[in-house]
Short mmCIF file of C-alpha atoms in Angstrom, two decimals:
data_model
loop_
_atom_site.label_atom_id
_atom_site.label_comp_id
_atom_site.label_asym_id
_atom_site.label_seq_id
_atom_site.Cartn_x
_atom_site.Cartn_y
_atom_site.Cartn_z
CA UNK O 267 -8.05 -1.77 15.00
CA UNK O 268 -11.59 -1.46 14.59
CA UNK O 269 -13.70 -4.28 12.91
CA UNK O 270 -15.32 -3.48 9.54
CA UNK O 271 -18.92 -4.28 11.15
CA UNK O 272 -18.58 -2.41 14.47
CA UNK O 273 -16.89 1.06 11.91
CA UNK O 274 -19.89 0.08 9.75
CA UNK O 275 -22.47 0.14 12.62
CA UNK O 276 -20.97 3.65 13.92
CA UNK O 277 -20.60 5.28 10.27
CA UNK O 278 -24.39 4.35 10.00
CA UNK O 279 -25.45 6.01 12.98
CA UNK O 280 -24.05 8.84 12.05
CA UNK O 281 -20.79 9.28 13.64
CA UNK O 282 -18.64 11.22 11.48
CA UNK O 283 -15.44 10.41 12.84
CA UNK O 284 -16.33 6.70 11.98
CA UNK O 285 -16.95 7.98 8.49
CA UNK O 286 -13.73 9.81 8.88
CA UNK O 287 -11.63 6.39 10.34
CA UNK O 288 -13.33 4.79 7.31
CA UNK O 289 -11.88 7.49 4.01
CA UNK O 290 -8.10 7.26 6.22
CA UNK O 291 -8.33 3.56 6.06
CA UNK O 292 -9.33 3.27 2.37
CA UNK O 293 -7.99 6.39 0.78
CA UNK O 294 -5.17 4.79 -0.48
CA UNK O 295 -6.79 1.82 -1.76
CA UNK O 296 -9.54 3.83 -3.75
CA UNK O 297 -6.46 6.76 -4.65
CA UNK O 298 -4.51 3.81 -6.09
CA UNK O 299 -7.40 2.12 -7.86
CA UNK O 300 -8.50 5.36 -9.53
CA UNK O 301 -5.02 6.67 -10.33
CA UNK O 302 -4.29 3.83 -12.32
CA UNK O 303 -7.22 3.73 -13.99
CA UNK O 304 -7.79 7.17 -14.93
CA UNK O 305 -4.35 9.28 -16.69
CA UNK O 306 -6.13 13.00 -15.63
CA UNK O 307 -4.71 13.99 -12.52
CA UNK O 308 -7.17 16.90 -12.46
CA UNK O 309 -10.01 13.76 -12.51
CA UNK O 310 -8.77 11.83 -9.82
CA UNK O 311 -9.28 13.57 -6.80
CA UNK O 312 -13.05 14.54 -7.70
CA UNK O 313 -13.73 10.53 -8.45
CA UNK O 314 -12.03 9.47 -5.35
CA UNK O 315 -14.51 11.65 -3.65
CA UNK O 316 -17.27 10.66 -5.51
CA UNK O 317 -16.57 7.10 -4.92
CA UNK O 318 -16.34 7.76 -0.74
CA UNK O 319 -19.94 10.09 -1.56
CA UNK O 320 -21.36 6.66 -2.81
CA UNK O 321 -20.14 4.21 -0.60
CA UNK O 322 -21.50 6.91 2.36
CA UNK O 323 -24.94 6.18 0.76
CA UNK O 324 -24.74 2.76 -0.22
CA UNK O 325 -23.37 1.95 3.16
CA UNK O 326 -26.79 0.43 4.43
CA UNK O 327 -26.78 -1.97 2.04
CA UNK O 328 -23.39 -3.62 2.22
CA UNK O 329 -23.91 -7.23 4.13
CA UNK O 330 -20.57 -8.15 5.16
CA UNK O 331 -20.38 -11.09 2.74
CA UNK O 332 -17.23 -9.38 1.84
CA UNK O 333 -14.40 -7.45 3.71
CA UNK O 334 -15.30 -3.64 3.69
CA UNK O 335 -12.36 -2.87 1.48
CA UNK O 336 -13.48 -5.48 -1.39
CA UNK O 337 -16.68 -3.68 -1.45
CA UNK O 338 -15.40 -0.09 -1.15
CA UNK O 339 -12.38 -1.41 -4.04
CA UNK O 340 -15.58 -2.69 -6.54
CA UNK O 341 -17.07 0.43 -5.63
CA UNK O 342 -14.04 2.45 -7.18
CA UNK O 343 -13.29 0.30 -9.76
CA UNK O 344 -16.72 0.41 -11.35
CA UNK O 345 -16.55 4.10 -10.86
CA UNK O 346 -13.52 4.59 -12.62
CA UNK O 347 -15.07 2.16 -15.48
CA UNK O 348 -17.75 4.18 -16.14
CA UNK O 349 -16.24 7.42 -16.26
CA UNK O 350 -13.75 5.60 -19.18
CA UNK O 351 -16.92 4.51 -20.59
CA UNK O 352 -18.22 8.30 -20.73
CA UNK O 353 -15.27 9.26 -22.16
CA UNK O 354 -15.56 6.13 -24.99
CA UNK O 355 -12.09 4.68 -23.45
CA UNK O 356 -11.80 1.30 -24.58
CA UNK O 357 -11.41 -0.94 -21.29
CA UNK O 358 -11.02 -4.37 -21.35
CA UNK O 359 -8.63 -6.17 -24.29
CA UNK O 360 -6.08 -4.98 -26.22
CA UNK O 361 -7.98 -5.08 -29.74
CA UNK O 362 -7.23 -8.12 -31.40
CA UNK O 363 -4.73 -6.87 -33.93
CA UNK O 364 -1.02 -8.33 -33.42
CA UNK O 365 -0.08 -4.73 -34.35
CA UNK O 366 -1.32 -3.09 -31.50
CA UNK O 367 0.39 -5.30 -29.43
CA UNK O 368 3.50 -5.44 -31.06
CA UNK O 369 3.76 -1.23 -31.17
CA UNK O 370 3.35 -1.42 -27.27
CA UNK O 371 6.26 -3.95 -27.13
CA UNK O 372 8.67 -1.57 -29.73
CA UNK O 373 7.69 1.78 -29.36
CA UNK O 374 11.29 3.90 -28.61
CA UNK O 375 14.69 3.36 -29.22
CA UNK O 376 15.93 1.31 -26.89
CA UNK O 377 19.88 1.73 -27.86
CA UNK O 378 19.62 4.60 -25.26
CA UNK O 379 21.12 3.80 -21.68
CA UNK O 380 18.75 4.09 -18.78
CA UNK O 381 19.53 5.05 -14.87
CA UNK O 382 17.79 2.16 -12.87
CA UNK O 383 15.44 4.82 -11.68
CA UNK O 384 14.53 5.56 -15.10
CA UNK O 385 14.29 1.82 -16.02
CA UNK O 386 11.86 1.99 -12.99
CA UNK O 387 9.84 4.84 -14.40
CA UNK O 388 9.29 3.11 -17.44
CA UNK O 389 7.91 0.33 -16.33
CA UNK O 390 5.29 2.59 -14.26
CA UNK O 391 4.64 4.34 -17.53
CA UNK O 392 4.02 1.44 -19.71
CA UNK O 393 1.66 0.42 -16.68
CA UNK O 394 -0.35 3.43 -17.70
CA UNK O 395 -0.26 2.24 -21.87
CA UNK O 396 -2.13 -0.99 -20.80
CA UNK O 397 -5.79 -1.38 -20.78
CA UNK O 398 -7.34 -0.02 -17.74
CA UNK O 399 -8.42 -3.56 -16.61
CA UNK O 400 -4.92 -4.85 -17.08
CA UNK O 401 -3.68 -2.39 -14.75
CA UNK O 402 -6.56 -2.11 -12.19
CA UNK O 403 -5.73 -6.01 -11.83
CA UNK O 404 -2.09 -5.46 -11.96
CA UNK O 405 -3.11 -2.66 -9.10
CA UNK O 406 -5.43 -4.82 -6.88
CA UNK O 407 -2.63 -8.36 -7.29
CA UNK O 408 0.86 -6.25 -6.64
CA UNK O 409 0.01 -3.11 -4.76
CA UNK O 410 -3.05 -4.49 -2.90
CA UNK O 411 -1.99 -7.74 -2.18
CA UNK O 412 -5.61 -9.22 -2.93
CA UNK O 413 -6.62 -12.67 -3.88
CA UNK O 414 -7.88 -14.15 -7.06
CA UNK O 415 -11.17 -14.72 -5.48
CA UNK O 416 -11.28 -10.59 -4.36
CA UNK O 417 -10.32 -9.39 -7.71
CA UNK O 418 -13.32 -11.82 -9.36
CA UNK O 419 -15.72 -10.06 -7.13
CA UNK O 420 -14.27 -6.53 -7.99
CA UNK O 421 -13.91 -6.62 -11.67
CA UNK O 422 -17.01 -8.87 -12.01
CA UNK O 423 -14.11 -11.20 -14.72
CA UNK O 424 -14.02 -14.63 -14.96
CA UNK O 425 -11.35 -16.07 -12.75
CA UNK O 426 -9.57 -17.49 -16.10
CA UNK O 427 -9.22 -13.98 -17.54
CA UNK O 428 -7.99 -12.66 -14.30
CA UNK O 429 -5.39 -14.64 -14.49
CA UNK O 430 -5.01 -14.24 -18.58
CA UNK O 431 -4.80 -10.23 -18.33
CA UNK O 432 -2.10 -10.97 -15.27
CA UNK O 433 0.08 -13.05 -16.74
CA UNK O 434 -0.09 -11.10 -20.29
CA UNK O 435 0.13 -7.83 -18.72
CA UNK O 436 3.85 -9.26 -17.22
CA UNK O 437 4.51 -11.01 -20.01
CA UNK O 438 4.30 -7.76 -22.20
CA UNK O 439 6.02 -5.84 -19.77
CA UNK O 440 8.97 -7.96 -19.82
CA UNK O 441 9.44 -7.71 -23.59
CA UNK O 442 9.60 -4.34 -23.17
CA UNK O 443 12.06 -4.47 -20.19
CA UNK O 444 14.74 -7.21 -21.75
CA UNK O 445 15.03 -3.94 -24.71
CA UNK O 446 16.97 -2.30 -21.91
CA UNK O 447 18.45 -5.05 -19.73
CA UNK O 448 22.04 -4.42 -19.54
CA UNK O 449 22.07 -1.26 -21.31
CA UNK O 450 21.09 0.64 -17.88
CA UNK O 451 24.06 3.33 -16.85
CA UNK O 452 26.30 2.47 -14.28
CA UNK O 453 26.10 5.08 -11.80
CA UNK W 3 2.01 -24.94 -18.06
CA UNK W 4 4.44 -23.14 -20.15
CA UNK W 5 8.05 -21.52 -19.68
CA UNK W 6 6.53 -18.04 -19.34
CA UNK W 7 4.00 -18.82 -17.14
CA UNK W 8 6.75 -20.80 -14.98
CA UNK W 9 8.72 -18.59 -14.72
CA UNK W 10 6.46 -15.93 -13.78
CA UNK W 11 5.22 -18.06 -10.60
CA UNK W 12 9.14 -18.89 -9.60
CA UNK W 13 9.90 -14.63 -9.88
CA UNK W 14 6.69 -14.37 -7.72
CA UNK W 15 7.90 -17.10 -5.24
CA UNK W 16 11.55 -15.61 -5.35
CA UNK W 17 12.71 -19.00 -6.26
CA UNK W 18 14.22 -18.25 -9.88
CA UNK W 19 17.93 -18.38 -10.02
CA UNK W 20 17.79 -15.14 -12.75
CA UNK W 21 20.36 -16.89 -15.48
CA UNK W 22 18.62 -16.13 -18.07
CA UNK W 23 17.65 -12.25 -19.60
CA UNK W 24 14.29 -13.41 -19.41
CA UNK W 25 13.88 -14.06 -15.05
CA UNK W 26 15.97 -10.54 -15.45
CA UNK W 27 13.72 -8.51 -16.91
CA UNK W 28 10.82 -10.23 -15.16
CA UNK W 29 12.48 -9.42 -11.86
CA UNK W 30 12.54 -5.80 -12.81
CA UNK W 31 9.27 -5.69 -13.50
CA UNK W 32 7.69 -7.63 -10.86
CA UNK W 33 10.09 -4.83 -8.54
CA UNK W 34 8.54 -2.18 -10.34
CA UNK W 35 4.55 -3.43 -10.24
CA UNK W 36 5.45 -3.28 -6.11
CA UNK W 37 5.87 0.73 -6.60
CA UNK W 38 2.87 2.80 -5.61
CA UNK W 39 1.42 5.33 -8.22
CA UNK W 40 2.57 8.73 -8.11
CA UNK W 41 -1.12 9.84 -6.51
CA UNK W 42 -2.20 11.05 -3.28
CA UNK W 43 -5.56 12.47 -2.28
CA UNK W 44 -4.71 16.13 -0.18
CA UNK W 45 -4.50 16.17 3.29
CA UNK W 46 -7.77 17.70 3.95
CA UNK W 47 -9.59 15.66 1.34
CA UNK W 48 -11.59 13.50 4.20
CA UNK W 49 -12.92 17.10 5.89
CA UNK W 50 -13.71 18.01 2.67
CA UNK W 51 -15.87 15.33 2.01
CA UNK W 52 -17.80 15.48 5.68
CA UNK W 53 -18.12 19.17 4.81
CA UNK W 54 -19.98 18.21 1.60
CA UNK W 55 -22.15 15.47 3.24
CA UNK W 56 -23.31 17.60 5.67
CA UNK W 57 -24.32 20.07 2.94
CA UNK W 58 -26.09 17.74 1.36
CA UNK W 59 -27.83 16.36 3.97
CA UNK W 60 -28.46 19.77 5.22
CA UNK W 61 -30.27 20.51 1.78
CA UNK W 62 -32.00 17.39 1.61
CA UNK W 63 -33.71 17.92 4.85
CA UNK W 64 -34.74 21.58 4.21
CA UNK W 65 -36.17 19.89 1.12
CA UNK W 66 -38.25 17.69 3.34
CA UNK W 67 -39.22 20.68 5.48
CA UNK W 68 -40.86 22.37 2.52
CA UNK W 69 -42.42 19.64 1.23
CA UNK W 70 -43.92 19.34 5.10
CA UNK W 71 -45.34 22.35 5.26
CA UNK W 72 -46.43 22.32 1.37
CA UNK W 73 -48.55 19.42 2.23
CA UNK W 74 -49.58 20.30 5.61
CA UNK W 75 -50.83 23.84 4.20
CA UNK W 76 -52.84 21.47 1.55
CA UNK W 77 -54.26 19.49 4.05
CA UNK W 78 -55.57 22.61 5.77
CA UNK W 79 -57.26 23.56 2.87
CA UNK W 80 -58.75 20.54 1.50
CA UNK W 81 -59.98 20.31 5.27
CA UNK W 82 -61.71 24.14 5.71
CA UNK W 83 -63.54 23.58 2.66
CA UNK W 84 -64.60 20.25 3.28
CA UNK W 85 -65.90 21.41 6.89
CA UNK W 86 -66.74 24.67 5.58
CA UNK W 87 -65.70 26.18 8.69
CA UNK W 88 -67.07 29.24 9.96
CA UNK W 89 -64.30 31.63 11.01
CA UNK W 90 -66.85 33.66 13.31
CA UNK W 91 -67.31 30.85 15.85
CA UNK W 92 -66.25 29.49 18.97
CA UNK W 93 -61.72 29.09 18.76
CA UNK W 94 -61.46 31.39 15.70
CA UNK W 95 -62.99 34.29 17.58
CA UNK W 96 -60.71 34.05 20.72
CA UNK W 97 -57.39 33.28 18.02
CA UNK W 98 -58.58 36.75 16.07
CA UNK W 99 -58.29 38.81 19.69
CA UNK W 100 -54.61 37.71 20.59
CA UNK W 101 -53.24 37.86 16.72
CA UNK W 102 -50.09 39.39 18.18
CA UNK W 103 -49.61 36.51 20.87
CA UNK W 104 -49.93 33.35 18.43
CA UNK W 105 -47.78 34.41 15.79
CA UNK W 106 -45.50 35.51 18.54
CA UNK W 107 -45.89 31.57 19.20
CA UNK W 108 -45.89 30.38 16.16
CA UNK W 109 -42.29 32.07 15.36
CA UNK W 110 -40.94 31.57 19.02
CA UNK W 111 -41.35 27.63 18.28
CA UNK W 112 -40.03 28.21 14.84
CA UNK W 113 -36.89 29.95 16.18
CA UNK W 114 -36.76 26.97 19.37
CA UNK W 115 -36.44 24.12 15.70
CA UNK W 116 -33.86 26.49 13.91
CA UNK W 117 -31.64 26.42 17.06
CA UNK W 118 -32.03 22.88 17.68
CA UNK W 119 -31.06 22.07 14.56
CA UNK W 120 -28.02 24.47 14.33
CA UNK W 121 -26.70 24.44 17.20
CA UNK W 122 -27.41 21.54 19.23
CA UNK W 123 -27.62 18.08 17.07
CA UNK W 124 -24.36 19.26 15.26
CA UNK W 125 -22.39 19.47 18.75
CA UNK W 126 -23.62 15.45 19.24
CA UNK W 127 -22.74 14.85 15.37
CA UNK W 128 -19.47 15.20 16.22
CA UNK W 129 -18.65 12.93 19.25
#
């Protein structure tokens, strides 16, 4: 596999199969990152390629004190922030109301049975109720594999509230989940 | 560090032993946070984007082009009137008797850019 500086080196002299190496090897990093941020599917695609438009011309600038896919990932993720922002999306906390909080916890009826694939479903689904920087860290720890360190430099967060939004996020999650535990169908 | 937070690092570690509903439902979700979302750019989304580079860069450089020969028709200006040049002397008078062969020139070198840039740096573009 090609090293980020030498597929850096070639994008930047403009070889556009470089360029081309570089979207395969990223796409699904940046599709992720943007998917969970952003619920419009008919959004997604355009940001994706607007975030591969800006790291084409930012490029020159990047100076490797990062792995390429760090700085392509803050790329996205700051991408997908502001286009929340435009749309007056609320983004970091849940609001400080116990209510809020509680609602996401209790929300349906839970005395229905669930197939584990539903049970599965759910979960992905209450992924999407969080607060986008719950799940673009829940994205970048679980689906990424990344570090605490690499998610610090992405989201620009404290390492404490990394760790605050991770741990709540699952915590929350699991409230939810233990409604259903052992009322899934056996199939 | 408290019960949640312990248990949430033994789920991760796959050391819990899951007797309790709590491990349980953090197992399920810990399985589920593993699952990719249902999102995939389309097939031809990285031609698409070269496609649209290119354009761009193919419109920014016309842009420079115009602004080239903007200035460089100011510059010819600014300089006949600060020389004051006399168009019945010397070069102008031989230029005025073979009209046909320099813009026949001018247009031939034109036409030699416009295939260079076509035709011949996009076939070592894409190596």
């Amino acid at each position: 596999m090609i090293d980020d500086k030498a597929l850096v080196s070639q994008v930047l002299s403009g070889d556009r199969q470089a360029f081309r190496l570089l979207i395969k090897q990223n796409e699904r990093l940046v599709g992720h990152m943007i998917a969970r941020l952003i619920d419009r599917q008919e959004d997604r695609e355009e940001l994706c390629q607007d975030v591969f438009l800006k790291v084409y011309e930012k490029l020159g600038e990047f100076t490797f004190q990062s792995k390429l896919s760090t700085w392509i990932a803050t790329i996205a993720y700051r991408h997908g922030i502001n286009h929340l922002r435009k749309r007056k999306i609320a983004i970091s906390d849940f609001p400080e109301e116990e209510s809020k909080i509680e609602r996401f916890i209790a929300i349906d009826d839970a005395s229905e049975t669930l197939a584990d694939q539903q049970l599965d479903d759910m979960v992905l689904q209450l992924i999407d109720k969080l607060p986008p920087q719950y799940k673009a860290i829940l994205t970048l720890y679980h689906i990424q594999e990344m570090s605490y360190p690499e998610i610090v430099e992405i989201t620009g967060l404290p390492e404490g509230t990394v760790k605050n939004y991770l741990f709540r996020a699952r915590q929350l999650l699991k409230e939810k989940v233990k409604k259903y535990l052992g009322k899934e169908e056996v199939l | 560090m408290n019960h949640e937070e312990e248990l949430q690092n033994q789920i991760e570690r796959g050391l819990a032993t899951h007797d309790s509903e709590d491990a349980l439902a953090y197992q399920r979700v810990f399985d589920s946070l593993k699952k990719e979302p249902n999102f995939h750019v389309s097939l031809p989304f990285a031609d698409r984007l070269i496609a649209l580079i290119e354009k761009k860069e193919e419109r920014r450089d016309y842009w420079w082009m115009a602004i080239g020969i903007f200035l460089s028709v100011i510059a010819l200006i600014v300089v006949l009137v600060i020389t004051k040049v006399n168009w019945t002397t010397g070069a102008f008078t031989f230029i005025s008797k073979y009209a046909g062969l320099v813009a026949f020139g001018i247009a031939f070198i034109l036409m030699l850019q416009w295939v260079d840039k076509k035709i011949i740096k996009k076939r070592t573009e894409f190596r």
